[in-house]
Coordinates of C-alpha atoms in Angstrom, one line a residue:
M1 CA 117.8 153.6 160.0
N2 CA 121.3 154.6 159.9
T3 CA 122.7 155.5 163.2
L4 CA 124.8 158.7 163.3
R5 CA 128.1 157.9 165.0
H6 CA 130.1 160.8 166.6
P7 CA 133.9 160.2 166.9
M8 CA 135.1 160.1 170.5
P9 CA 138.1 162.2 171.5
D10 CA 141.4 160.3 172.0
A11 CA 141.5 161.3 175.6
A12 CA 138.2 159.6 176.3
L13 CA 139.6 156.5 174.7
G14 CA 142.7 156.6 176.9
V15 CA 144.9 157.4 174.0
A16 CA 147.3 160.3 174.1
P17 CA 147.3 162.8 171.2
V18 CA 149.8 162.1 168.4
G19 CA 151.8 165.2 169.1
S20 CA 152.2 164.4 172.8
Q21 CA 153.2 160.8 172.0
R22 CA 155.9 162.1 169.7
T23 CA 157.2 164.5 172.4
K24 CA 157.4 161.6 174.9
E25 CA 159.1 159.3 172.4
R26 CA 161.9 161.9 172.0
F27 CA 162.7 161.5 175.8
R28 CA 162.3 157.8 175.9
L29 CA 165.6 156.1 177.1
S30 CA 166.5 152.6 177.7
L31 CA 166.8 151.3 181.3
R32 CA 170.5 151.2 180.9
S33 CA 170.7 154.9 179.9
W34 CA 168.5 155.9 182.8
L35 CA 170.7 154.1 185.3
V36 CA 173.9 155.6 183.9
T37 CA 172.2 159.1 184.0
L38 CA 171.3 158.5 187.6
V39 CA 174.9 157.5 188.5
L40 CA 176.1 160.6 186.8
L41 CA 173.6 162.8 188.6
V42 CA 174.9 161.4 191.8
L43 CA 178.6 161.6 191.0
V44 CA 178.7 165.1 189.5
P45 CA 177.2 167.0 192.5
V46 CA 179.4 165.1 194.9
F47 CA 182.4 165.9 192.8
V48 CA 181.5 169.6 192.6
F49 CA 180.8 169.7 196.4
T50 CA 184.2 168.1 197.0
V51 CA 186.0 170.6 194.8
L52 CA 184.2 173.5 196.6
T53 CA 185.0 172.0 200.0
T54 CA 188.7 171.6 198.9
L55 CA 188.8 175.3 197.8
E56 CA 187.2 176.4 201.1
M57 CA 189.7 174.3 203.0
H58 CA 192.5 175.9 201.0
R59 CA 191.2 179.4 201.7
A60 CA 191.0 178.6 205.4
R61 CA 194.5 177.2 205.4
Q62 CA 195.8 180.4 203.6
N63 CA 194.1 182.6 206.2
A64 CA 195.7 180.5 208.9
V65 CA 199.2 180.8 207.3
M66 CA 198.8 184.6 206.8
A67 CA 197.7 185.0 210.4
E68 CA 200.8 183.0 211.5
L69 CA 202.9 185.1 209.2
A70 CA 201.7 188.3 210.8
Q71 CA 202.2 186.9 214.3
R72 CA 205.7 185.5 213.6
A73 CA 206.8 188.7 211.9
E74 CA 205.6 190.7 214.9
S75 CA 207.4 188.4 217.4
T76 CA 210.6 188.3 215.3
G77 CA 210.5 192.1 215.1
H78 CA 210.0 192.2 218.8
A79 CA 213.1 190.0 219.3
V80 CA 215.2 192.3 217.2
S81 CA 213.9 195.4 219.1
E82 CA 214.7 193.6 222.4
R83 CA 218.2 193.0 221.2
L84 CA 218.7 196.7 220.3
G85 CA 217.1 197.7 223.6
T86 CA 219.4 195.5 225.5
A87 CA 222.4 196.9 223.7
I88 CA 221.2 200.5 224.4
G89 CA 220.7 199.5 228.0
Y90 CA 224.4 198.4 228.3
L91 CA 225.5 201.7 226.7
S92 CA 223.2 203.8 228.8
A93 CA 224.6 202.1 232.0
L94 CA 228.1 203.0 230.8
A95 CA 227.1 206.5 229.8
T96 CA 225.6 207.3 233.2
S97 CA 228.3 205.7 235.2
N98 CA 230.5 207.7 237.5
A99 CA 233.5 207.2 235.2
A100 CA 231.5 208.7 232.3
V101 CA 230.2 211.6 234.3
T102 CA 233.6 212.5 235.8
E103 CA 235.4 211.9 232.4
N104 CA 237.6 209.2 233.9
I105 CA 238.6 207.8 230.5
P106 CA 240.7 204.8 231.7
V107 CA 238.0 203.5 234.0
L108 CA 235.3 204.0 231.4
Y109 CA 237.6 202.2 228.8
A110 CA 237.9 199.3 231.3
H111 CA 234.2 199.1 231.9
A112 CA 233.5 199.2 228.1
Q113 CA 236.1 196.4 227.5
R114 CA 234.3 194.2 230.0
V115 CA 230.9 194.8 228.4
A116 CA 232.3 194.0 225.0
E117 CA 234.0 190.8 226.2
M118 CA 230.8 189.5 227.8
N119 CA 228.8 189.9 224.5
P120 CA 230.3 188.0 221.5
G121 CA 228.1 189.9 219.1
I122 CA 229.8 193.2 220.0
T123 CA 232.8 194.1 217.8
G124 CA 233.8 196.9 220.1
I125 CA 232.8 200.0 222.0
A126 CA 234.1 203.5 221.1
L127 CA 234.0 206.9 222.7
V128 CA 233.6 209.7 220.2
N129 CA 234.1 213.4 221.0
T130 CA 232.3 216.4 219.4
D131 CA 235.0 216.6 216.7
R132 CA 233.9 213.1 215.6
R133 CA 237.2 211.7 216.7
M134 CA 237.4 208.4 218.6
V135 CA 238.9 208.9 222.1
F136 CA 239.2 205.1 222.5
F137 CA 238.0 201.9 220.8
T138 CA 238.1 198.7 222.9
R139 CA 239.7 196.8 220.1
R140 CA 242.7 199.1 220.2
P141 CA 245.0 199.9 223.1
L142 CA 244.0 202.9 225.2
G143 CA 246.0 206.0 224.2
E144 CA 246.5 204.9 220.6
V145 CA 245.7 207.6 218.0
L146 CA 242.6 206.6 216.2
A147 CA 241.3 207.6 212.9
K148 CA 238.0 209.4 212.4
P149 CA 235.1 206.8 212.3
R150 CA 234.2 205.5 208.9
N151 CA 230.5 206.0 209.6
T152 CA 229.5 209.1 211.6
D153 CA 225.7 208.9 211.0
T154 CA 225.1 207.5 214.6
S155 CA 227.3 210.0 216.4
D156 CA 225.9 212.9 214.3
A157 CA 222.4 211.9 215.2
V158 CA 223.2 211.6 218.9
F159 CA 225.0 215.0 219.0
A160 CA 222.1 216.6 217.1
T161 CA 219.2 215.1 219.2
G162 CA 220.7 214.1 222.5
Q163 CA 218.9 210.7 222.1
P164 CA 220.1 207.2 221.4
A165 CA 220.5 206.4 217.6
V166 CA 221.1 203.3 215.4
S167 CA 223.0 203.3 212.1
G168 CA 222.5 201.4 209.0
L169 CA 224.9 198.7 207.7
F170 CA 228.6 199.6 207.0
T171 CA 231.9 197.9 206.9
G172 CA 233.9 198.0 210.2
P173 CA 237.3 199.8 209.8
Y174 CA 239.1 197.2 212.0
S175 CA 237.1 194.0 211.6
N176 CA 236.2 194.5 207.8
K177 CA 232.9 192.8 208.6
A178 CA 229.4 194.0 208.0
V179 CA 228.5 195.9 211.1
M180 CA 226.1 198.5 212.5
S181 CA 226.5 200.9 215.4
L182 CA 224.3 202.1 218.3
G183 CA 225.0 205.3 220.1
V184 CA 224.0 207.0 223.3
P185 CA 224.9 210.5 224.6
I186 CA 227.1 211.3 227.6
H187 CA 225.8 214.6 229.0
Q188 CA 227.9 217.2 230.6
G189 CA 225.3 219.6 232.0
D190 CA 222.8 220.4 229.2
K191 CA 225.2 219.6 226.4
V192 CA 226.2 216.3 224.8
A193 CA 229.9 216.0 225.5
Y194 CA 230.6 212.6 224.0
T195 CA 228.8 209.8 222.1
L196 CA 229.3 206.2 223.3
L197 CA 229.1 203.8 220.3
M198 CA 228.6 200.1 220.3
V199 CA 229.5 198.2 217.1
L200 CA 227.4 195.0 216.5
T201 CA 228.1 192.5 213.7
S202 CA 225.5 191.5 211.1
D203 CA 226.3 187.8 212.0
S204 CA 224.8 188.4 215.5
F205 CA 221.5 189.4 214.0
N206 CA 221.7 186.4 211.5
Q207 CA 222.0 184.2 214.6
L208 CA 219.1 186.0 216.3
L209 CA 216.9 185.3 213.2
A210 CA 217.9 181.7 213.2
Q211 CA 216.9 181.4 216.9
Q212 CA 213.3 182.3 215.9
K213 CA 212.8 178.8 214.4
L214 CA 210.8 180.0 211.4
P215 CA 209.6 177.4 208.9
E216 CA 212.3 176.2 206.6
D217 CA 211.0 177.9 203.4
W218 CA 210.2 181.2 205.1
V219 CA 212.6 184.1 204.7
A220 CA 213.2 186.7 207.4
V221 CA 215.1 189.9 206.5
I222 CA 216.2 192.9 208.7
V223 CA 216.3 196.1 206.5
D224 CA 218.2 199.2 207.6
Q225 CA 217.1 202.8 207.0
Q226 CA 218.5 202.9 203.5
G227 CA 216.9 199.7 202.3
K228 CA 220.0 197.5 202.7
I229 CA 219.7 193.9 203.9
L230 CA 221.2 194.0 207.4
A231 CA 220.6 190.3 208.2
R232 CA 218.9 187.3 206.5
T233 CA 217.9 183.8 207.3
H234 CA 218.8 182.3 203.9
A235 CA 222.2 182.9 202.2
P236 CA 223.2 185.9 204.3
E237 CA 226.7 185.7 203.0
R238 CA 225.3 186.3 199.5
F239 CA 222.7 189.1 200.2
V240 CA 223.8 191.0 203.3
G241 CA 224.8 194.5 202.3
Q242 CA 222.7 194.5 199.1
N243 CA 219.6 196.6 198.6
V244 CA 216.3 194.8 198.9
S245 CA 214.3 193.8 195.8
T246 CA 212.8 196.6 193.7
T247 CA 209.3 195.6 194.7
L248 CA 210.1 195.7 198.4
M249 CA 212.1 198.9 198.0
A250 CA 209.1 200.6 196.4
K251 CA 206.9 199.5 199.3
L252 CA 209.4 200.8 201.9
K253 CA 209.7 204.2 200.1
A254 CA 205.9 204.4 200.0
G255 CA 205.7 203.7 203.7
A256 CA 203.6 200.5 203.1
Y257 CA 203.6 198.1 206.0
G258 CA 201.7 195.0 206.9
L259 CA 200.7 192.0 204.6
G260 CA 201.2 192.1 200.9
D261 CA 202.7 190.5 197.8
G262 CA 206.4 190.7 196.8
I263 CA 209.4 189.1 195.1
T264 CA 212.6 188.1 197.0
K265 CA 216.1 188.7 195.9
D266 CA 216.0 185.1 194.7
G267 CA 213.2 186.0 192.3
I268 CA 210.6 184.0 194.3
E269 CA 207.0 185.3 194.6
V270 CA 206.1 185.6 198.2
K271 CA 203.5 186.9 200.7
T272 CA 205.2 189.3 203.0
D273 CA 204.6 191.1 206.2
I274 CA 206.6 194.3 206.9
V275 CA 206.9 195.4 210.5
P276 CA 208.6 198.8 211.4
L277 CA 211.1 198.6 214.2
Q278 CA 210.4 201.9 216.0
P279 CA 212.1 204.2 216.8
W280 CA 215.2 202.9 215.0
G281 CA 214.1 203.2 211.4
W282 CA 214.8 199.5 210.7
K283 CA 212.2 197.1 209.2
M284 CA 211.5 193.5 209.8
V285 CA 210.3 191.6 206.7
V286 CA 209.1 188.0 206.9
S287 CA 208.0 186.2 203.7
V288 CA 206.4 182.9 202.9
P289 CA 206.6 181.6 199.3
S290 CA 203.3 181.8 197.4
A291 CA 204.0 178.4 195.8
S292 CA 203.9 176.8 199.3
L293 CA 200.4 178.2 199.8
N294 CA 199.1 177.0 196.4
Q295 CA 200.9 173.6 196.3
P296 CA 198.4 171.9 198.7
L297 CA 195.5 173.1 196.5
N298 CA 197.1 171.8 193.3
R299 CA 197.9 168.5 194.9
S300 CA 194.4 168.1 196.3
L301 CA 192.7 169.1 193.0
G302 CA 195.0 166.7 191.1
M303 CA 194.2 163.9 193.5
L304 CA 190.5 164.8 193.3
M305 CA 190.6 164.6 189.5
V306 CA 192.3 161.2 189.6
V307 CA 190.0 159.8 192.3
G308 CA 187.0 161.4 190.7
G309 CA 187.8 159.9 187.3
V310 CA 188.4 156.5 188.7
F311 CA 185.1 156.5 190.6
T312 CA 183.3 157.8 187.5
V313 CA 184.6 154.9 185.4
L314 CA 183.7 152.4 188.1
G315 CA 180.3 153.9 188.5
V316 CA 179.4 153.8 184.8
T317 CA 180.7 150.3 184.5
A318 CA 178.8 149.2 187.5
A319 CA 175.7 150.9 186.1
F320 CA 176.0 149.1 182.8
A321 CA 176.5 145.8 184.6
L322 CA 173.5 146.4 186.9
A323 CA 171.3 147.6 184.0
R324 CA 172.1 144.4 182.1
R325 CA 171.1 142.3 185.1
I326 CA 167.9 144.4 185.7
T327 CA 167.0 144.1 182.0
R328 CA 167.2 140.3 182.3
W329 CA 165.0 140.5 185.4
V330 CA 162.4 142.7 183.5
S331 CA 162.6 140.5 180.5
A332 CA 161.9 137.5 182.7
V333 CA 158.9 139.3 184.2
A334 CA 157.6 140.1 180.7
A335 CA 158.1 136.5 179.6
S336 CA 156.2 135.3 182.6
T337 CA 153.4 137.7 181.7
H338 CA 153.2 136.5 178.1
A339 CA 153.3 132.9 179.3
L340 CA 150.3 133.6 181.6
Q341 CA 148.4 135.2 178.7
R342 CA 149.1 132.1 176.6
G343 CA 148.0 129.9 179.4
D344 CA 151.5 128.4 179.6
A345 CA 153.1 127.6 182.9
V346 CA 154.7 130.6 184.6
P347 CA 158.3 130.0 185.3
A348 CA 159.8 130.7 188.7
L349 CA 161.2 134.3 189.0
R350 CA 164.3 134.9 190.9
S351 CA 165.9 138.3 191.2
R352 CA 168.6 139.8 193.3
I353 CA 169.1 143.7 193.8
V354 CA 172.4 144.9 195.2
E355 CA 172.6 148.5 196.4
L356 CA 176.0 150.1 195.9
D357 CA 176.5 153.0 198.2
D358 CA 180.2 153.7 198.6
M359 CA 180.3 157.4 197.5
A360 CA 180.9 158.7 201.0
K361 CA 184.7 158.2 200.8
S362 CA 185.3 161.7 199.3
L363 CA 183.2 163.3 202.0
K364 CA 185.1 161.4 204.7
T365 CA 188.3 162.7 203.2
A366 CA 186.9 166.2 203.2
D367 CA 185.8 165.8 206.9
R368 CA 189.2 164.5 207.8
R369 CA 190.9 167.5 206.2
A370 CA 188.5 169.9 207.7
R371 CA 189.4 168.5 211.1
Q372 CA 193.1 169.0 210.3
I373 CA 192.4 172.6 209.4
S374 CA 190.5 173.1 212.6
A375 CA 193.3 171.6 214.6
L376 CA 195.8 173.8 212.8
L377 CA 193.7 176.9 213.6
S378 CA 193.4 175.8 217.2
H379 CA 197.2 175.3 217.4
T380 CA 197.8 178.7 215.8
E381 CA 195.5 180.4 218.3
Q382 CA 197.2 178.6 221.2
R383 CA 200.6 179.6 219.8
Q384 CA 199.5 183.2 219.6
Q385 CA 198.4 183.1 223.2
E386 CA 201.7 181.6 224.2
V387 CA 203.7 184.3 222.3
V388 CA 201.6 187.0 224.1
A389 CA 202.4 185.4 227.4
E390 CA 206.1 185.2 226.5
L391 CA 206.1 188.8 225.5
V392 CA 204.6 189.8 228.9
S393 CA 206.9 187.6 230.9
A394 CA 210.0 188.9 228.9
Q395 CA 209.4 192.3 230.5
R396 CA 210.0 190.9 234.0
D397 CA 213.3 189.9 235.6
G398 CA 213.7 186.1 235.2
L399 CA 215.3 185.6 238.7
T400 CA 213.3 187.8 241.0
G401 CA 210.1 188.3 239.0
L402 CA 210.3 192.1 239.5
A403 CA 209.7 194.5 236.6
G404 CA 212.6 194.7 234.2
R405 CA 214.1 198.0 233.0
S406 CA 211.7 198.6 230.1
L407 CA 208.6 197.7 232.1
F408 CA 209.7 199.7 235.2
L409 CA 210.4 202.8 233.0
A410 CA 207.0 202.4 231.3
Q411 CA 205.1 202.0 234.6
G412 CA 207.1 204.8 236.2
D413 CA 206.4 207.2 233.3
G414 CA 202.7 206.3 233.6
M415 CA 202.7 207.1 237.4
L416 CA 204.5 210.4 236.7
R417 CA 202.1 211.5 234.0
S418 CA 199.0 210.5 236.0
M419 CA 200.2 211.9 239.3
P420 CA 197.4 214.0 241.0
A421 CA 197.9 217.7 241.7
G422 CA 199.7 218.4 245.0
H423 CA 201.6 215.1 244.8
Q424 CA 205.2 214.3 244.1
M425 CA 207.0 211.2 242.9
A426 CA 210.0 209.7 244.8
L427 CA 212.4 207.3 243.1
L428 CA 214.7 205.2 245.3
F429 CA 217.8 203.7 243.6
V430 CA 219.0 200.7 245.7
D431 CA 222.5 199.2 245.1
L432 CA 223.7 196.3 247.3
D433 CA 227.0 196.8 249.2
N434 CA 229.6 194.0 249.4
F435 CA 227.6 191.9 246.9
K436 CA 230.7 191.1 244.9
Q437 CA 232.3 189.6 247.9
V438 CA 229.4 187.2 248.3
N439 CA 229.7 186.0 244.7
D440 CA 233.5 185.6 245.1
A441 CA 233.4 183.9 248.4
S442 CA 230.2 181.7 248.2
G443 CA 229.5 181.4 244.5
H444 CA 226.7 182.6 242.2
E445 CA 224.1 180.5 243.8
S446 CA 224.5 182.4 247.1
G447 CA 224.5 185.6 245.1
D448 CA 221.2 184.6 243.4
H449 CA 219.9 183.8 246.8
V450 CA 220.8 187.3 248.1
L451 CA 219.1 188.9 245.0
V452 CA 215.9 186.9 245.5
R453 CA 215.9 187.8 249.3
T454 CA 216.5 191.5 248.4
A455 CA 213.6 191.5 246.0
E456 CA 211.4 189.9 248.7
A457 CA 212.6 192.6 251.2
L458 CA 211.8 195.4 248.8
L459 CA 208.3 194.0 248.1
A460 CA 207.6 193.5 251.8
S461 CA 208.8 197.0 252.7
S462 CA 206.9 198.8 249.9
R463 CA 203.3 199.7 249.6
Q464 CA 201.0 198.0 247.3
S465 CA 200.8 201.1 245.0
D466 CA 204.6 201.4 244.8
I467 CA 206.5 200.1 241.7
V468 CA 209.5 197.8 242.4
G469 CA 211.9 196.7 239.7
R470 CA 215.4 195.3 239.1
F471 CA 217.7 197.0 236.6
G472 CA 220.2 194.1 236.5
G473 CA 223.1 193.0 238.6
D474 CA 222.6 194.2 242.2
E475 CA 220.7 197.4 241.3
F476 CA 217.0 197.8 242.3
V477 CA 214.6 200.7 242.0
V478 CA 211.4 201.7 243.7
C479 CA 208.9 204.4 242.6
L480 CA 206.2 205.9 244.9
C481 CA 203.8 208.8 244.8
A482 CA 202.6 210.8 247.9
P483 CA 201.4 214.3 248.8
D484 CA 204.0 217.0 248.7
E485 CA 204.2 217.5 252.4
A486 CA 204.6 213.7 253.1
V487 CA 206.5 212.4 250.2
A488 CA 210.0 212.9 251.8
A489 CA 209.0 211.3 255.1
I490 CA 207.4 208.3 253.3
A491 CA 210.5 207.8 251.0
Q492 CA 212.9 208.2 253.9
A493 CA 210.9 205.7 256.0
L494 CA 210.8 203.2 253.1
A495 CA 214.5 203.6 252.5
A496 CA 215.2 202.9 256.2
R497 CA 213.0 199.8 256.1
I498 CA 214.8 198.5 253.0
I499 CA 218.3 199.0 254.5
A500 CA 217.2 197.2 257.7
A501 CA 215.5 194.3 255.7
V502 CA 218.6 193.9 253.4
A503 CA 220.9 193.9 256.4
A504 CA 218.8 191.1 257.9
I505 CA 219.7 188.9 255.0
G506 CA 223.2 188.5 256.5
M507 CA 226.3 187.4 254.7
G508 CA 227.7 190.9 255.2
V509 CA 225.4 192.4 252.6
G510 CA 224.0 195.9 253.0
C511 CA 222.7 198.5 250.6
S512 CA 223.0 202.2 249.7
V513 CA 219.9 204.1 248.7
G514 CA 219.7 207.2 246.6
I515 CA 216.5 209.2 246.5
A516 CA 215.3 211.7 243.9
Y517 CA 212.0 213.6 243.9
S518 CA 210.1 214.9 240.9
S519 CA 210.6 218.4 242.3
D520 CA 214.4 217.9 241.9
T521 CA 214.1 217.7 238.1
D522 CA 211.7 218.7 235.4
T523 CA 212.7 216.0 233.1
D524 CA 211.0 212.6 232.5
I525 CA 211.4 209.4 234.4
A526 CA 214.8 208.8 232.9
G527 CA 216.0 212.1 234.3
L528 CA 214.6 211.2 237.7
L529 CA 216.4 207.9 237.5
R530 CA 219.7 209.6 236.8
C531 CA 219.3 211.9 239.8
A532 CA 218.6 209.0 242.1
D533 CA 221.5 207.1 240.6
E534 CA 223.9 210.0 241.4
A535 CA 222.5 210.2 244.9
M536 CA 223.1 206.5 245.4
Y537 CA 226.7 206.9 244.4
D538 CA 227.1 209.8 246.9
A539 CA 225.6 207.5 249.6
K540 CA 228.3 204.9 248.7
R541 CA 231.1 207.5 248.8
L542 CA 229.9 208.6 252.3
G543 CA 230.4 205.2 253.7
K544 CA 227.7 202.9 252.2
N545 CA 224.7 201.4 253.9
R546 CA 223.1 204.8 254.1
I547 CA 220.5 207.1 252.5
F548 CA 221.3 210.1 250.4
S549 CA 218.8 212.2 248.4
A550 CA 219.2 214.5 245.4
S551 CA 218.0 217.4 247.5
Q552 CA 221.1 217.0 249.7
L553 CA 223.3 216.9 246.6
Q554 CA 221.8 220.1 245.3
A555 CA 222.2 221.8 248.8
A556 CA 225.8 220.8 248.9

């Protein structure tokens, strides 16, 4: 009989279908190709990760630089505002002096000359009347007929508003230098009788910008109300007096402040921060070149391409060498197998496998750079904290630790605005008697000792809720708040304690105290301060070492 044979499927015979075999053959690679592919699969992700890490580090560095830019622009603007505030303080002291109030022009001229001589950045101080004529200018002899000021913007603003004003840049008529002027009013009753002007050089603001120690490639510019460059850190002799770049001028006209892009007068693309200097109308502009932000990234990517290329070549070469050796080892195993099948002696097999694992160098580099970025961010944060501390300490008197003029006025204004109903504020203006004799006879160290002792006496005599400050020189102020029926007795008692405590210092020093109450004037803290100052001068005229109040002055 013939036996019927049924063909068995290829799968049952352990043979793959023909189509499947052809598909697998298409993906068959040599051992050498598989090792090279493996190396490439390892290198490419590491390279991409390194690029992404480098880009992230660059972004973090840019954020750190922009944060530092904003902080340095704010601190530089604050320094300029402090400079203007100090100058306004000098002028206000002259404008409220007895010589100004009584129109004693020779004495006021002498005081103004001393102030100008003590400050090298001041070109001169002028007194301008309502006809916009200069009564005197400290660079010219008193009594000389002077021309009408070349720039009357400041005096016009002061006469119109009765408030301090600051001009833009102009050329001084006597110095022929780039200057700007500050003005404060001299009141006669409710009217502004004169404007006291202080002329400052552009060079003094150039020096102020240089003192901020900005990075070498950063550019700081002070811009006046008309968009002119008032001072500049780089090439001021070339750019001061010119208008700012068109891009910056467009931003200023649009009222755009803060961080942004721009182009300097040199044609350099920059990142800028614009800070308004209120209330003067000036702007502080600090810029950092965009190229300096992108240069580290370009350098890192270039280095990464070189290092990545070198490592790729080394990796492929090592893979070919290792594949050749492994192929020999596989061939030797195959030869041993064939020899066993033939019954021949199996040769001894010796193989050596070397693992190459040196791809972590780029990650170590990335880790090191990340630590550098972290250290930079930590340093920036620490610097910001230091600047905040410096700004707070700058509002206090460096010798006595008492509140300075701006801090005292701010705290006193806050007390006046938050005063409860049925209460009054009393302001004591304390001026030392015979203090100049101490300086002349014993030197400034003894004078500083007297000032420190006076500050301690004021603090010891005052209540914890009172505000104590020093206005400079030998002038001190105290602000207190009390019920209407008790405020006079409390202020008088405090003044008596202060006089006794200052007299106890010795060295022939005493003090005169002027007192003003919020009921004496309906103005702000500055008006209250003027009343107390006038009362203090009356105390000195009555024989010093005594108390005089604004109420007595009004009664007289």
